[in-house]
PDB file of C-alpha atoms in Angstrom:
ATOM      1  CA  UNK I   1     -11.819  19.943  13.836  1.00  0.00           C
ATOM      2  CA  UNK I   2     -10.102  18.801  10.231  1.00  0.00           C
ATOM      3  CA  UNK I   3     -13.046  16.073   9.137  1.00  0.00           C
ATOM      4  CA  UNK I   4     -12.208  12.701   8.453  1.00  0.00           C
ATOM      5  CA  UNK I   5     -12.651  10.877   5.295  1.00  0.00           C
ATOM      6  CA  UNK I   6     -13.483   6.552   5.271  1.00  0.00           C
ATOM      7  CA  UNK I   7     -10.126   4.730   2.880  1.00  0.00           C
ATOM      8  CA  UNK I   8      -8.971   2.567   1.584  1.00  0.00           C
ATOM      9  CA  UNK I   9      -5.706   1.547   3.495  1.00  0.00           C
ATOM     10  CA  UNK I  10      -2.468   0.487   2.140  1.00  0.00           C
ATOM     11  CA  UNK I  11      -0.465  -2.073   3.902  1.00  0.00           C
ATOM     12  CA  UNK I  12       3.896  -3.122   3.137  1.00  0.00           C
ATOM     13  CA  UNK I  13       6.570  -4.787   4.694  1.00  0.00           C
ATOM     14  CA  UNK I  14      10.067  -4.054   5.118  1.00  0.00           C
ATOM     15  CA  UNK I  15      12.941  -5.448   6.196  1.00  0.00           C
ATOM     16  CA  UNK I  16      16.242  -7.321   5.337  1.00  0.00           C
ATOM     17  CA  UNK I  17      16.054  -8.728   0.988  1.00  0.00           C
ATOM     18  CA  UNK I  18      18.210 -11.647   1.990  1.00  0.00           C
ATOM     19  CA  UNK I  19      15.039 -12.555   4.372  1.00  0.00           C
ATOM     20  CA  UNK I  20      11.941 -12.101   1.910  1.00  0.00           C
ATOM     21  CA  UNK I  21      12.103 -15.854   0.480  1.00  0.00           C
ATOM     22  CA  UNK I  22      11.734 -16.487   4.235  1.00  0.00           C
ATOM     23  CA  UNK I  23       9.443 -14.714   4.844  1.00  0.00           C
ATOM     24  CA  UNK I  24       7.571 -15.929   2.496  1.00  0.00           C
ATOM     25  CA  UNK I  25       7.437 -19.163   3.504  1.00  0.00           C
ATOM     26  CA  UNK I  26       6.220 -18.005   6.672  1.00  0.00           C
ATOM     27  CA  UNK I  27       2.864 -15.815   5.246  1.00  0.00           C
ATOM     28  CA  UNK I  28       1.869 -18.458   3.386  1.00  0.00           C
ATOM     29  CA  UNK I  29       2.810 -21.061   6.887  1.00  0.00           C
ATOM     30  CA  UNK I  30       0.537 -18.675   9.156  1.00  0.00           C
ATOM     31  CA  UNK I  31      -2.063 -18.561   6.891  1.00  0.00           C
ATOM     32  CA  UNK I  32      -4.869 -20.818   8.324  1.00  0.00           C
ATOM     33  CA  UNK I  33      -8.923 -20.540   9.530  1.00  0.00           C
ATOM     34  CA  UNK I  34     -10.341 -18.464   6.833  1.00  0.00           C
ATOM     35  CA  UNK I  35      -6.966 -17.480   5.129  1.00  0.00           C
ATOM     36  CA  UNK I  36      -5.740 -19.982   2.025  1.00  0.00           C
ATOM     37  CA  UNK I  37      -2.573 -19.413  -0.198  1.00  0.00           C
ATOM     38  CA  UNK I  38      -3.517 -20.098  -4.179  1.00  0.00           C
ATOM     39  CA  UNK I  39      -0.463 -21.065  -5.300  1.00  0.00           C
ATOM     40  CA  UNK I  40      -1.963 -21.319  -8.982  1.00  0.00           C
ATOM     41  CA  UNK I  41      -3.736 -17.585  -9.550  1.00  0.00           C
ATOM     42  CA  UNK I  42      -0.754 -16.209  -7.949  1.00  0.00           C
ATOM     43  CA  UNK I  43       1.531 -17.804 -10.471  1.00  0.00           C
ATOM     44  CA  UNK I  44      -1.388 -17.214 -13.336  1.00  0.00           C
ATOM     45  CA  UNK I  45      -0.869 -13.583 -12.225  1.00  0.00           C
ATOM     46  CA  UNK I  46       2.749 -13.149 -11.875  1.00  0.00           C
ATOM     47  CA  UNK I  47       2.644 -14.045 -16.028  1.00  0.00           C
ATOM     48  CA  UNK I  48       0.323 -12.037 -17.236  1.00  0.00           C
ATOM     49  CA  UNK I  49       1.537  -8.953 -15.665  1.00  0.00           C
ATOM     50  CA  UNK I  50       4.685  -9.831 -16.675  1.00  0.00           C
ATOM     51  CA  UNK I  51       6.753  -9.011 -14.392  1.00  0.00           C
ATOM     52  CA  UNK I  52       9.727 -10.936 -12.041  1.00  0.00           C
ATOM     53  CA  UNK I  53       8.766  -9.505  -8.285  1.00  0.00           C
ATOM     54  CA  UNK I  54       6.610 -12.427  -6.484  1.00  0.00           C
ATOM     55  CA  UNK I  55       3.433 -12.510  -6.810  1.00  0.00           C
ATOM     56  CA  UNK I  56       1.432 -14.677  -3.625  1.00  0.00           C
ATOM     57  CA  UNK I  57      -2.649 -14.627  -4.093  1.00  0.00           C
ATOM     58  CA  UNK I  58      -4.243 -14.994  -0.702  1.00  0.00           C
ATOM     59  CA  UNK I  59      -7.984 -16.390  -0.119  1.00  0.00           C
ATOM     60  CA  UNK I  60     -10.508 -15.061   2.348  1.00  0.00           C
ATOM     61  CA  UNK I  61     -13.585 -17.684   2.885  1.00  0.00           C
ATOM     62  CA  UNK I  62     -15.347 -15.299   5.009  1.00  0.00           C
ATOM     63  CA  UNK I  63     -18.022 -12.255   4.855  1.00  0.00           C
ATOM     64  CA  UNK I  64     -17.663 -11.244   2.578  1.00  0.00           C
ATOM     65  CA  UNK I  65     -15.012 -13.476   0.378  1.00  0.00           C
ATOM     66  CA  UNK I  66     -12.438 -11.587  -1.024  1.00  0.00           C
ATOM     67  CA  UNK I  67      -8.842 -11.827  -3.012  1.00  0.00           C
ATOM     68  CA  UNK I  68      -5.359 -10.484  -1.674  1.00  0.00           C
ATOM     69  CA  UNK I  69      -2.807  -9.661  -3.458  1.00  0.00           C
ATOM     70  CA  UNK I  70       1.311  -9.422  -1.879  1.00  0.00           C
ATOM     71  CA  UNK I  71       3.512  -8.063  -4.436  1.00  0.00           C
ATOM     72  CA  UNK I  72       7.170  -8.178  -4.287  1.00  0.00           C
ATOM     73  CA  UNK I  73       9.078  -5.024  -3.643  1.00  0.00           C
ATOM     74  CA  UNK I  74      13.110  -4.391  -3.604  1.00  0.00           C
ATOM     75  CA  UNK I  75      12.840  -4.713   0.697  1.00  0.00           C
ATOM     76  CA  UNK I  76       9.979  -7.076   1.268  1.00  0.00           C
ATOM     77  CA  UNK I  77       6.025  -6.621   0.371  1.00  0.00           C
ATOM     78  CA  UNK I  78       2.603  -4.626  -0.600  1.00  0.00           C
ATOM     79  CA  UNK I  79      -0.825  -5.100  -0.943  1.00  0.00           C
ATOM     80  CA  UNK I  80      -2.158  -3.352  -4.773  1.00  0.00           C
ATOM     81  CA  UNK I  81      -5.678  -4.422  -3.960  1.00  0.00           C
ATOM     82  CA  UNK I  82      -7.691  -6.326  -2.140  1.00  0.00           C
ATOM     83  CA  UNK I  83     -11.156  -7.839  -4.526  1.00  0.00           C
ATOM     84  CA  UNK I  84     -14.435  -9.714  -3.989  1.00  0.00           C
ATOM     85  CA  UNK I  85     -13.842 -13.902  -5.210  1.00  0.00           C
ATOM     86  CA  UNK I  86     -17.748 -13.446  -6.801  1.00  0.00           C
ATOM     87  CA  UNK I  87     -18.876 -10.469  -8.441  1.00  0.00           C
ATOM     88  CA  UNK I  88     -18.962  -6.780  -7.573  1.00  0.00           C
ATOM     89  CA  UNK I  89     -16.559  -4.118  -5.156  1.00  0.00           C
ATOM     90  CA  UNK I  90     -15.568  -3.813  -1.380  1.00  0.00           C
ATOM     91  CA  UNK I  91     -17.180  -1.444  -0.264  1.00  0.00           C
ATOM     92  CA  UNK I  92     -14.340   1.036   1.762  1.00  0.00           C
ATOM     93  CA  UNK I  93     -15.481  -0.607   5.397  1.00  0.00           C
ATOM     94  CA  UNK I  94     -15.358  -4.279   3.636  1.00  0.00           C
ATOM     95  CA  UNK I  95     -11.441  -3.628   2.638  1.00  0.00           C
ATOM     96  CA  UNK I  96     -10.325  -2.384   5.789  1.00  0.00           C
ATOM     97  CA  UNK I  97     -11.632  -5.345   7.639  1.00  0.00           C
ATOM     98  CA  UNK I  98     -10.567  -8.172   5.286  1.00  0.00           C
ATOM     99  CA  UNK I  99      -7.435  -6.339   5.155  1.00  0.00           C
ATOM    100  CA  UNK I 100      -7.019  -6.132   9.293  1.00  0.00           C
ATOM    101  CA  UNK I 101      -7.729  -9.665   9.201  1.00  0.00           C
ATOM    102  CA  UNK I 102      -4.916 -10.541   7.404  1.00  0.00           C
ATOM    103  CA  UNK I 103      -2.493  -8.147   9.335  1.00  0.00           C
ATOM    104  CA  UNK I 104      -3.876 -10.802  12.836  1.00  0.00           C
ATOM    105  CA  UNK I 105      -3.680 -13.574  11.435  1.00  0.00           C
ATOM    106  CA  UNK I 106      -0.926 -13.636   8.842  1.00  0.00           C
ATOM    107  CA  UNK I 107       1.238 -10.338   8.487  1.00  0.00           C
ATOM    108  CA  UNK I 108       1.791 -10.591  12.801  1.00  0.00           C
ATOM    109  CA  UNK I 109       2.403 -13.294  14.183  1.00  0.00           C
ATOM    110  CA  UNK I 110       6.159 -13.603  12.107  1.00  0.00           C
ATOM    111  CA  UNK I 111       7.084 -10.064  10.407  1.00  0.00           C
ATOM    112  CA  UNK I 112       9.219  -9.031  13.352  1.00  0.00           C
ATOM    113  CA  UNK I 113      10.057 -12.072  14.138  1.00  0.00           C
ATOM    114  CA  UNK I 114      11.728 -12.039  10.838  1.00  0.00           C
ATOM    115  CA  UNK I 115      13.239  -8.459  11.505  1.00  0.00           C
ATOM    116  CA  UNK I 116      10.757  -6.960   9.072  1.00  0.00           C
ATOM    117  CA  UNK I 117       8.346  -3.747   9.833  1.00  0.00           C
ATOM    118  CA  UNK I 118       4.763  -3.145   9.309  1.00  0.00           C
ATOM    119  CA  UNK I 119       3.517  -0.017   7.679  1.00  0.00           C
ATOM    120  CA  UNK I 120      -0.055   0.195   7.947  1.00  0.00           C
ATOM    121  CA  UNK I 121      -2.255   3.730   6.876  1.00  0.00           C
ATOM    122  CA  UNK I 122      -5.459   4.177   9.350  1.00  0.00           C
ATOM    123  CA  UNK I 123      -8.913   3.862   7.867  1.00  0.00           C
ATOM    124  CA  UNK I 124      -9.809   7.501   8.360  1.00  0.00           C
ATOM    125  CA  UNK I 125      -7.363  10.268   7.390  1.00  0.00           C
ATOM    126  CA  UNK I 126      -7.810  13.813   6.372  1.00  0.00           C
ATOM    127  CA  UNK I 127      -6.691  16.070   4.103  1.00  0.00           C
ATOM    128  CA  UNK I 128      -3.532  16.993   6.061  1.00  0.00           C
ATOM    129  CA  UNK I 129      -2.888  12.944   6.297  1.00  0.00           C
ATOM    130  CA  UNK I 130      -2.026  13.556   2.237  1.00  0.00           C
ATOM    131  CA  UNK I 131      -0.269  17.852   1.524  1.00  0.00           C
ATOM    132  CA  UNK I 132       1.337  19.707   3.473  1.00  0.00           C
ATOM    133  CA  UNK I 133      -0.307  22.674   5.390  1.00  0.00           C
ATOM    134  CA  UNK I 134       0.496  24.820   2.819  1.00  0.00           C
ATOM    135  CA  UNK I 135      -0.736  23.187   0.344  1.00  0.00           C
ATOM    136  CA  UNK I 136      -3.861  22.182   2.462  1.00  0.00           C
ATOM    137  CA  UNK I 137      -4.638  26.010   3.451  1.00  0.00           C
ATOM    138  CA  UNK I 138      -4.737  27.120  -0.824  1.00  0.00           C
ATOM    139  CA  UNK I 139      -7.237  24.361  -1.265  1.00  0.00           C
ATOM    140  CA  UNK I 140      -9.391  25.434   1.335  1.00  0.00           C
ATOM    141  CA  UNK I 141      -9.004  28.724   0.245  1.00  0.00           C
ATOM    142  CA  UNK I 142     -10.770  27.960  -3.038  1.00  0.00           C
ATOM    143  CA  UNK I 143     -13.279  26.275  -2.006  1.00  0.00           C
ATOM    144  CA  UNK I 144     -14.206  28.495   1.051  1.00  0.00           C
ATOM    145  CA  UNK I 145     -14.373  31.074  -1.444  1.00  0.00           C
ATOM    146  CA  UNK I 146     -15.569  30.181  -4.428  1.00  0.00           C
ATOM    147  CA  UNK I 147     -19.449  30.191  -6.173  1.00  0.00           C
ATOM    148  CA  UNK I 148     -19.918  26.550  -6.056  1.00  0.00           C
ATOM    149  CA  UNK I 149     -22.331  26.767  -8.715  1.00  0.00           C
ATOM    150  CA  UNK I 150     -19.572  27.763 -11.506  1.00  0.00           C
ATOM    151  CA  UNK I 151     -16.988  25.959 -10.161  1.00  0.00           C
ATOM    152  CA  UNK I 152     -13.447  27.487 -10.500  1.00  0.00           C
ATOM    153  CA  UNK I 153     -14.936  29.279 -14.115  1.00  0.00           C
ATOM    154  CA  UNK I 154     -14.896  32.919 -11.793  1.00  0.00           C
ATOM    155  CA  UNK I 155     -11.490  34.633 -12.925  1.00  0.00           C
ATOM    156  CA  UNK I 156     -11.110  34.920  -8.270  1.00  0.00           C
ATOM    157  CA  UNK I 157     -11.617  32.129  -7.973  1.00  0.00           C
ATOM    158  CA  UNK I 158     -10.150  30.470 -11.000  1.00  0.00           C
ATOM    159  CA  UNK I 159      -6.859  32.267 -10.160  1.00  0.00           C
ATOM    160  CA  UNK I 160      -7.044  30.285  -6.256  1.00  0.00           C
ATOM    161  CA  UNK I 161      -7.482  27.443  -7.607  1.00  0.00           C
ATOM    162  CA  UNK I 162      -4.342  28.072 -10.249  1.00  0.00           C
ATOM    163  CA  UNK I 163      -2.328  28.833  -6.929  1.00  0.00           C
ATOM    164  CA  UNK I 164      -3.134  25.213  -5.497  1.00  0.00           C
ATOM    165  CA  UNK I 165      -2.705  23.271  -8.311  1.00  0.00           C
ATOM    166  CA  UNK I 166       0.948  25.993  -8.657  1.00  0.00           C
ATOM    167  CA  UNK I 167       1.555  24.873  -5.133  1.00  0.00           C
ATOM    168  CA  UNK I 168       1.365  21.537  -4.879  1.00  0.00           C
ATOM    169  CA  UNK I 169       3.197  20.351  -8.244  1.00  0.00           C
ATOM    170  CA  UNK I 170       6.344  22.823  -7.043  1.00  0.00           C
ATOM    171  CA  UNK I 171       6.516  20.449  -3.947  1.00  0.00           C
ATOM    172  CA  UNK I 172       6.491  17.569  -5.265  1.00  0.00           C
ATOM    173  CA  UNK I 173       3.438  16.258  -3.531  1.00  0.00           C
ATOM    174  CA  UNK I 174       0.231  13.372  -4.391  1.00  0.00           C
ATOM    175  CA  UNK I 175      -2.510  13.917  -4.207  1.00  0.00           C
ATOM    176  CA  UNK I 176      -4.966  11.138  -6.182  1.00  0.00           C
ATOM    177  CA  UNK I 177      -7.895  12.800  -8.380  1.00  0.00           C
ATOM    178  CA  UNK I 178     -10.670  10.779  -6.789  1.00  0.00           C
ATOM    179  CA  UNK I 179      -9.427  11.950  -3.008  1.00  0.00           C
ATOM    180  CA  UNK I 180      -9.471  15.212  -3.815  1.00  0.00           C
ATOM    181  CA  UNK I 181     -12.764  14.343  -5.954  1.00  0.00           C
ATOM    182  CA  UNK I 182     -14.444  12.712  -2.256  1.00  0.00           C
ATOM    183  CA  UNK I 183     -13.036  15.477   0.293  1.00  0.00           C
ATOM    184  CA  UNK I 184     -14.959  18.005  -2.131  1.00  0.00           C
ATOM    185  CA  UNK I 185     -17.650  16.634  -1.642  1.00  0.00           C
ATOM    186  CA  UNK I 186     -17.614  14.708   1.639  1.00  0.00           C
ATOM    187  CA  UNK I 187     -16.307  17.405   3.386  1.00  0.00           C
ATOM    188  CA  UNK I 188     -16.513  21.221   1.130  1.00  0.00           C
ATOM    189  CA  UNK I 189     -19.740  20.084   0.316  1.00  0.00           C
ATOM    190  CA  UNK I 190     -19.365  20.079  -3.223  1.00  0.00           C
ATOM    191  CA  UNK I 191     -21.631  18.399  -5.523  1.00  0.00           C
ATOM    192  CA  UNK I 192     -20.913  15.638  -7.794  1.00  0.00           C
ATOM    193  CA  UNK I 193     -20.875  16.860 -10.242  1.00  0.00           C
ATOM    194  CA  UNK I 194     -18.705  20.184 -10.225  1.00  0.00           C
ATOM    195  CA  UNK I 195     -15.967  17.572  -7.728  1.00  0.00           C
ATOM    196  CA  UNK I 196     -15.830  15.632 -10.570  1.00  0.00           C
ATOM    197  CA  UNK I 197     -14.952  18.603 -12.763  1.00  0.00           C
ATOM    198  CA  UNK I 198     -12.641  19.916 -10.331  1.00  0.00           C
ATOM    199  CA  UNK I 199     -10.439  16.328 -10.138  1.00  0.00           C
ATOM    200  CA  UNK I 200     -10.572  16.211 -13.755  1.00  0.00           C
ATOM    201  CA  UNK I 201      -9.139  19.508 -14.203  1.00  0.00           C
ATOM    202  CA  UNK I 202      -6.772  19.046 -11.600  1.00  0.00           C
ATOM    203  CA  UNK I 203      -5.270  16.000 -12.519  1.00  0.00           C
ATOM    204  CA  UNK I 204      -4.863  16.936 -16.559  1.00  0.00           C
ATOM    205  CA  UNK I 205      -3.138  20.331 -14.969  1.00  0.00           C
ATOM    206  CA  UNK I 206      -0.794  18.205 -12.782  1.00  0.00           C
ATOM    207  CA  UNK I 207      -0.347  16.191 -16.244  1.00  0.00           C
ATOM    208  CA  UNK I 208       0.682  19.253 -18.258  1.00  0.00           C
ATOM    209  CA  UNK I 209       3.063  20.834 -15.664  1.00  0.00           C
ATOM    210  CA  UNK I 210       4.584  17.490 -15.365  1.00  0.00           C
ATOM    211  CA  UNK I 211       4.723  17.478 -19.597  1.00  0.00           C
ATOM    212  CA  UNK I 212       6.464  21.172 -19.341  1.00  0.00           C
ATOM    213  CA  UNK I 213       9.347  20.156 -16.604  1.00  0.00           C
ATOM    214  CA  UNK I 214      10.618  17.160 -18.679  1.00  0.00           C
ATOM    215  CA  UNK I 215      10.500  19.219 -22.049  1.00  0.00           C
TER     216      UNK I 215
END
């Protein structure tokens, strides 16, 4: 059975471009209870980001207090981040709880009524949620066979590691280095330092392969 990891959820809204202004107004009107809209900060963020897209900042006065940003897209909005209003950072659980409250209080009452589809990822995911079976098999093959004290330095381990990287590149699939590092540590039981080194090696290899494709 695949081992699940808790991850930051994604949320986006998709629907008719002609109704996006109506959706914006409805979402702002739906902000109630612990939720409010900070239009002044919204304008500041838009100016600093040098974007023509709409930006709306919502404030959550629950525990923990947080700011949630809605960023305009061609056919709706998405949430790029949820940040604490005071200091430090939100845990994955806190982040997801704030996002879920926003979905229930602000988004769900208005989205479907205006013809917008709500898309939200799950908080518990496995490697198969991120990559194809072929890529996952090659990554697991490397991880299970490798000497976890030496990473991919042994020639046989290196070949399996390169096979994984080349396969995910050729398939055009995305797997960010942070998720890879966490998966190696939490699921495959690699030590933190080696997992971090492998993730960095993976990121550099992907960048090199993209450069080779473009030149």
